[in-house]
Structures are given as C-alpha cells and as structure tokens.
PDB file of C-alpha atoms in Angstrom:
ATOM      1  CA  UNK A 530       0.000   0.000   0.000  1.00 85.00           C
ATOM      2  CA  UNK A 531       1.512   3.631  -0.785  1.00 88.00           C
ATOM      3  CA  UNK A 532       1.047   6.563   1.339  1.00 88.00           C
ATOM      4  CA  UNK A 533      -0.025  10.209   0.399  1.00 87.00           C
ATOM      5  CA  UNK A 534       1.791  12.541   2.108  1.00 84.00           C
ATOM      6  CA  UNK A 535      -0.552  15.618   1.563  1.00 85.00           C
ATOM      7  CA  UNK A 536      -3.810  13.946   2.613  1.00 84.00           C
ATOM      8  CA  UNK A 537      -2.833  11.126   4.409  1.00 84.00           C
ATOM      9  CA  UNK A 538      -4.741   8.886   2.547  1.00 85.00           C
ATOM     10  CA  UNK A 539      -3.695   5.137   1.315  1.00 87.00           C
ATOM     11  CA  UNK A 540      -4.305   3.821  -2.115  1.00 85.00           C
ATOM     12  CA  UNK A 541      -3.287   0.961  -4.199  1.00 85.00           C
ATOM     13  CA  UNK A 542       0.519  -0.019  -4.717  1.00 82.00           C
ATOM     14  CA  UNK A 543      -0.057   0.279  -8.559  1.00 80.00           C
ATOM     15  CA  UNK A 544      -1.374   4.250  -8.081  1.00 80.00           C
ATOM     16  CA  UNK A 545       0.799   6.649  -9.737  1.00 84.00           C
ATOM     17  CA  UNK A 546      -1.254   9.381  -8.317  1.00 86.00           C
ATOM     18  CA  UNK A 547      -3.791   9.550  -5.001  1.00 86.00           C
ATOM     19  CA  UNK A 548      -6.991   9.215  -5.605  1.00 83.00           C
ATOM     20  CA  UNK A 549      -7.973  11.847  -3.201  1.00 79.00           C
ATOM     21  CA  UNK A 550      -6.033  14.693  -3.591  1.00 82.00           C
ATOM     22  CA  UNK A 551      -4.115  14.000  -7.242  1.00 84.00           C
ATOM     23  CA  UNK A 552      -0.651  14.342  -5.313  1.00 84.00           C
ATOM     24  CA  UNK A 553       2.278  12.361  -6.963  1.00 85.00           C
ATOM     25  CA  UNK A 554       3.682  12.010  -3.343  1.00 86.00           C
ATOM     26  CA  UNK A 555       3.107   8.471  -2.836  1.00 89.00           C
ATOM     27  CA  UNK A 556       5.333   6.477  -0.618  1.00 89.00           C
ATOM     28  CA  UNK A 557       4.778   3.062   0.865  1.00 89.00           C
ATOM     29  CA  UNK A 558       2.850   2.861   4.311  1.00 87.00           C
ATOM     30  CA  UNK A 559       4.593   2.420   7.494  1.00 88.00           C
ATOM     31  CA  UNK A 560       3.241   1.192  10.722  1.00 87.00           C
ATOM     32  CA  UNK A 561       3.833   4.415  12.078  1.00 89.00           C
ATOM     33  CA  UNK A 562       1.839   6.549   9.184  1.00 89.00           C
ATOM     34  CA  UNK A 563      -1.090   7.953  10.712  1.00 90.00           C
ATOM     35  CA  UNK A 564      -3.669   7.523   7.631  1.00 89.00           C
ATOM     36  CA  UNK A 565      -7.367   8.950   7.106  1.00 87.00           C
ATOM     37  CA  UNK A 566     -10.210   6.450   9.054  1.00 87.00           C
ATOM     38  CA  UNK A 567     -12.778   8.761   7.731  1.00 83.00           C
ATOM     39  CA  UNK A 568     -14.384  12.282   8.615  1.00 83.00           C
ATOM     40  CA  UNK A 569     -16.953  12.573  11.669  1.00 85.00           C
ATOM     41  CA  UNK A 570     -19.110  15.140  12.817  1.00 84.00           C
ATOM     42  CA  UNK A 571     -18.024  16.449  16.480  1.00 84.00           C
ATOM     43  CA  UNK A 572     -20.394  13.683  18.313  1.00 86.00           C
ATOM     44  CA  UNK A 573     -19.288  11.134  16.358  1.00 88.00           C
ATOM     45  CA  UNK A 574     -15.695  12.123  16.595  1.00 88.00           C
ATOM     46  CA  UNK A 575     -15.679  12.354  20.249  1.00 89.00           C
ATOM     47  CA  UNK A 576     -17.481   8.415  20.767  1.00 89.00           C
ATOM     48  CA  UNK A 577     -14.675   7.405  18.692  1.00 90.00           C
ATOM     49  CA  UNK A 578     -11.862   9.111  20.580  1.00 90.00           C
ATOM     50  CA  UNK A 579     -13.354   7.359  23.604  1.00 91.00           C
ATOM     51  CA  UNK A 580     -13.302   3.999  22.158  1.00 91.00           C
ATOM     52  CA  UNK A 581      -9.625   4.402  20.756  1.00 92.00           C
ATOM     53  CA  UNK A 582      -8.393   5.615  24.402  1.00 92.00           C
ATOM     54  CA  UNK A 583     -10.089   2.623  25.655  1.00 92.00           C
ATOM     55  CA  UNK A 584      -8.784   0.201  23.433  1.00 91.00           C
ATOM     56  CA  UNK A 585      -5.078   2.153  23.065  1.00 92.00           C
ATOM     57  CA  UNK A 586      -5.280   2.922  19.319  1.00 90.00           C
ATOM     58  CA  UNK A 587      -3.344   5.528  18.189  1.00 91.00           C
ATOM     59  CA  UNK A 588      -4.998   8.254  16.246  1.00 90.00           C
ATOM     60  CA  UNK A 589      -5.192  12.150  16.344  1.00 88.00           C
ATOM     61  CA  UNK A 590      -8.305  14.216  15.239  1.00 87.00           C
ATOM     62  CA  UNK A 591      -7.885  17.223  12.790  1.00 85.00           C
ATOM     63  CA  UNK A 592     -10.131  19.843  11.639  1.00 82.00           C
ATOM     64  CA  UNK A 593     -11.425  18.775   8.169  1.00 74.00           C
ATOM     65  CA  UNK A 594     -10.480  20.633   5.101  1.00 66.00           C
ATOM     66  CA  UNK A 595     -12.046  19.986   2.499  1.00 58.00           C
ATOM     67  CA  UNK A 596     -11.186  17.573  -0.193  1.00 54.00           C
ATOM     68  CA  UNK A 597     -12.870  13.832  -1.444  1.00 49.00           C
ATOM     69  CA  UNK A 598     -13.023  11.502   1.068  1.00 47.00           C
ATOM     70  CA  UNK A 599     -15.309   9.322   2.400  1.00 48.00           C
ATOM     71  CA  UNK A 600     -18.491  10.533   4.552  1.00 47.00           C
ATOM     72  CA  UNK A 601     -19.367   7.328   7.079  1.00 49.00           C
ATOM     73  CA  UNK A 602     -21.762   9.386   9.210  1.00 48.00           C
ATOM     74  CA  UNK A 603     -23.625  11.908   7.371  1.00 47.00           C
ATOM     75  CA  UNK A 604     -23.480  13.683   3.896  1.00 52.00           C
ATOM     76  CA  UNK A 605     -23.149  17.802   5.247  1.00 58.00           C
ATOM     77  CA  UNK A 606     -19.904  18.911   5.965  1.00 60.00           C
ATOM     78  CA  UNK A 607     -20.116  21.239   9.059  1.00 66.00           C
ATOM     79  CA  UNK A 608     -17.096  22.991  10.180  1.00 65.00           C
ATOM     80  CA  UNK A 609     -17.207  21.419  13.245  1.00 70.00           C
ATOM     81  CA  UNK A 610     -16.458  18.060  11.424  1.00 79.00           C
ATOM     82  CA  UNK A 611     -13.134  16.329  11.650  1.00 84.00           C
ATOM     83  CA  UNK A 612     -10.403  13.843  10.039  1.00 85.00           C
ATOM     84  CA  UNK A 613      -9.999  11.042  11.983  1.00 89.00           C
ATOM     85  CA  UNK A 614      -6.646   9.484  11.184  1.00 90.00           C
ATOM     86  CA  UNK A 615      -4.790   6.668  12.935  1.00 92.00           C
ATOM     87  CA  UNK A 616      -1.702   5.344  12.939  1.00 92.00           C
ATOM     88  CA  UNK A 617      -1.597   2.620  10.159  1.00 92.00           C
ATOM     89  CA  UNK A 618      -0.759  -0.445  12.459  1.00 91.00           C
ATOM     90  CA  UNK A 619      -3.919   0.047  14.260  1.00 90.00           C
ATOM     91  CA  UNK A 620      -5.850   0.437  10.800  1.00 91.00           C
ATOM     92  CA  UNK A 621      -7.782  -3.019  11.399  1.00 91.00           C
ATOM     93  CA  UNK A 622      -8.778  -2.382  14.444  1.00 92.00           C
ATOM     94  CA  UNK A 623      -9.627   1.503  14.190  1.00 91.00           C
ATOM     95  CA  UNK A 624     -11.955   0.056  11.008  1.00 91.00           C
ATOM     96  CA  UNK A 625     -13.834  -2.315  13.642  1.00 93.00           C
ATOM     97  CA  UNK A 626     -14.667   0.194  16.442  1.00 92.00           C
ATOM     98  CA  UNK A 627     -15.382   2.824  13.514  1.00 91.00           C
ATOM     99  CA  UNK A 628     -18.187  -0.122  11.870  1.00 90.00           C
ATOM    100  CA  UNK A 629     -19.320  -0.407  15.901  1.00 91.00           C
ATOM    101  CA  UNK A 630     -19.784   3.101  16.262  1.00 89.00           C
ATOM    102  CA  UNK A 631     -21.611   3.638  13.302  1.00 88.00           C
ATOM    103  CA  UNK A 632     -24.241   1.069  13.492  1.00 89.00           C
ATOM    104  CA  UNK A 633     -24.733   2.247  17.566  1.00 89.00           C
ATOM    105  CA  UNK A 634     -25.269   5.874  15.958  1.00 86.00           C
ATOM    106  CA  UNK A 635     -27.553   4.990  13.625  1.00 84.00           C
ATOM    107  CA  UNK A 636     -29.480   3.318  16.105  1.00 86.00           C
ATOM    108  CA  UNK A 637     -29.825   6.299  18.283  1.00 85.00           C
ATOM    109  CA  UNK A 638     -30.644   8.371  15.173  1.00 81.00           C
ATOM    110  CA  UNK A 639     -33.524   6.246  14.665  1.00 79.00           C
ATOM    111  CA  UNK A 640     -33.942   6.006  17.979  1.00 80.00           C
ATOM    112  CA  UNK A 641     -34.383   9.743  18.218  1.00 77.00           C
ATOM    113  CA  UNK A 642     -36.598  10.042  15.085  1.00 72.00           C
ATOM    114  CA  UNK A 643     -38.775   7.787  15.884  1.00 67.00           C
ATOM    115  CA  UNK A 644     -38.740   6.477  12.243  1.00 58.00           C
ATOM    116  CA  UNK A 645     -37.617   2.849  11.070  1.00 57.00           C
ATOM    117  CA  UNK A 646     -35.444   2.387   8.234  1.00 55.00           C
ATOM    118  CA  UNK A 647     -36.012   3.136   4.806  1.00 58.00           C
ATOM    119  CA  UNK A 648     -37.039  -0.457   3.132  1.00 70.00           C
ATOM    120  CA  UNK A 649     -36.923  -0.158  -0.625  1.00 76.00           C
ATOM    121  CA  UNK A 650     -39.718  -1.301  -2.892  1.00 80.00           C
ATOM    122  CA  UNK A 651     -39.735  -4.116  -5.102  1.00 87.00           C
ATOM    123  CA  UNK A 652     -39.614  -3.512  -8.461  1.00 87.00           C
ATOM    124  CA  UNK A 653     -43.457  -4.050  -9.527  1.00 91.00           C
ATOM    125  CA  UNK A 654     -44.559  -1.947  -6.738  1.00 91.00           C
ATOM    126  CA  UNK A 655     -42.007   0.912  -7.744  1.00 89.00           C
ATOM    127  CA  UNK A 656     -43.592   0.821 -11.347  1.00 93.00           C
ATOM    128  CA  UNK A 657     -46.918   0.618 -10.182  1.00 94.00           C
ATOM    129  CA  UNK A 658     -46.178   3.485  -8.091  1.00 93.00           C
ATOM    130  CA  UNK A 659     -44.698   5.718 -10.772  1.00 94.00           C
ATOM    131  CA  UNK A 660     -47.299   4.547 -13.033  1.00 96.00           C
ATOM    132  CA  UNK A 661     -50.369   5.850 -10.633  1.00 97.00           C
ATOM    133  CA  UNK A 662     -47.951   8.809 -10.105  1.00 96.00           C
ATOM    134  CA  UNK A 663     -48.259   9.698 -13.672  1.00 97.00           C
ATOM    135  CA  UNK A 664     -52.075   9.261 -14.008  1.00 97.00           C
ATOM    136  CA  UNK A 665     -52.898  11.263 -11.213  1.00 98.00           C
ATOM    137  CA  UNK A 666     -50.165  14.032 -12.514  1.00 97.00           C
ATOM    138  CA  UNK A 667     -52.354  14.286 -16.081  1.00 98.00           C
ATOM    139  CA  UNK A 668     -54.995  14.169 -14.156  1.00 98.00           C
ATOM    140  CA  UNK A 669     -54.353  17.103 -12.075  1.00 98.00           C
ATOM    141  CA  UNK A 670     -53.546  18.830 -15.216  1.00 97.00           C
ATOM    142  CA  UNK A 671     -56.786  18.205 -17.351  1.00 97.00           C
ATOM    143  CA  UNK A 672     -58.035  19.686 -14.231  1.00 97.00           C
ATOM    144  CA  UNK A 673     -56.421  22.890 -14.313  1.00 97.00           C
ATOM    145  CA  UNK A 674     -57.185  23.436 -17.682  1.00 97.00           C
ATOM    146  CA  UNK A 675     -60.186  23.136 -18.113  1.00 97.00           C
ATOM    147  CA  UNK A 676     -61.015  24.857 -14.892  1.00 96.00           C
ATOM    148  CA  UNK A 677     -58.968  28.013 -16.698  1.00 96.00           C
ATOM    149  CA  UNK A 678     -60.458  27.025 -19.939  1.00 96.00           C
ATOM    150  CA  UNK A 679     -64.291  26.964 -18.021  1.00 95.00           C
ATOM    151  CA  UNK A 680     -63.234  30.314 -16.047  1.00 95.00           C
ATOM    152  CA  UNK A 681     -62.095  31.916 -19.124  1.00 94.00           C
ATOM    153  CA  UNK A 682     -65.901  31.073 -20.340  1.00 94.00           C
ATOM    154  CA  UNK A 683     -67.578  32.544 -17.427  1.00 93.00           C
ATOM    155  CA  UNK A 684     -65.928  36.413 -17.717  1.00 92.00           C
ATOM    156  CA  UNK A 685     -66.642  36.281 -21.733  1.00 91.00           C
ATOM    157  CA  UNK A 686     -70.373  35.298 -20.902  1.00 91.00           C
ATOM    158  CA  UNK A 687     -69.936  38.217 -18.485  1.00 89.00           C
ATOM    159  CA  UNK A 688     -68.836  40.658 -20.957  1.00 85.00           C
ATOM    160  CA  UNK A 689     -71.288  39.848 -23.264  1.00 75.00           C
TER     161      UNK A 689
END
C-alpha cells in the first residue's frame, strides 16, 4: 500500500497518483503513518476518541479541510467536522470500532426520530407506483385546464 503525504490517505501499490487529492507524493505505508479512518461530525468524533483511548489505538483528530473523502456518518460537511486518522498499524482495528460506532449511531438516530429504516420497494410496486404517479399528474392537469379554460368562459359570458 503507498502513502499520500498531503492527505494522508492510502491507495493501491499500482497508483501513480492519489486518488484523493491527485498528489504524486506516494510512498509506501509504514506502521507508524497515521492515515485517514474517515471524517466525523463532532459527536461522532468524540465516541470514537473514547473507544480508541479505551482500546489504546493511536490516532489524532484534525479539523477537516475539504477535499474527497469518504463521509461514514452523514453527507453535510459542518465545520465542526473532523479527520480522523490513525496510525496505520492500528488500521484493522480503528476500522472495527469505527463499523461499531456507526451502526450504535444509527441506532440512536432512529432512535431519536422515531422512524424505522427506509425499506426499498420491489420492483413491480415501484412501477406501479410511478405509473399511478403519472395518471394522477395528467390528471391534475386536465383539471387545471379546463377549470382556466371553463373560467375563461364565465368572464366572456360576463362581458357579453
């Protein structure tokens, strides 16, 4: 695996340039690299410093700024948010409490909504949907015009 020295990210040995930033300064990974887990919003940030202590993974939180990398928790970028980044040897592990911590947050995001996850449709129902979807769309616009077409009618008859 090579190492990006400008965004701390790890690609493919075969990479010529990272994938995240474009940089050309590539080097291979040592145990002591500390490489991009992921970004996290402050909360989630702060559970996983808490786990790391407790398990003694190395890793240091940075403000995030900017760039291409992958959102685990959410999709807004806040400025709050942060790069989580640990050091290389304790990748595996990091990547476990990280997959932990994301499933328990999504939990209490649902439990907090009140809402149960999204199940998607089957394909028939989908079409049928869009299908009914489309009638009652037409629908609501033979409607409208001949409701303008029938007012239009009404101020000529008054007119004349």
């Amino acid at each position: 695996m090579l190492y990006c020295t400008k965004c701390h990210g790890v690609c493919q040995d075969s990479t010529l340039k990272c994938p995240n930033c474009k940089s050309g300064k590539l080097r291979q990974v040592d145990d002591e690299d500390f490489v991009l887990l992921h970004r996290a919003d402050q909360y989630a940030a702060q559970r996983l410093e808490e786990q790391f202590k407790e398990r003694g993974v190395s890793y240091r939180l940075e403000a995030f700024d900017g760039g291409r990398i992958s959102y685990l928790y959410d999709s807004d970028v806040l400025p709050t948010d942060k790069m989580v980044l640990v050091r290389w040897g304790d990748y595996p592990v990091a990547r476990e409490i990280s997959a932990r911590m994301k499933d328990e947050l999504d939990r209490e995001r649902e439990a907090e909504t009140g809402e149960e996850s999204f199940e998607a449709m089957s394909p028939k129902k989908r079409i049928v949907v869009q299908i009914l979807s489309v009638i009652a769309f037409l629908v609501v616009i033979m409607l409208v015009v001949y409701g303008a077409d029938a007012a239009a009618n009404w101020l000529k008859g008054l007119w004349s």
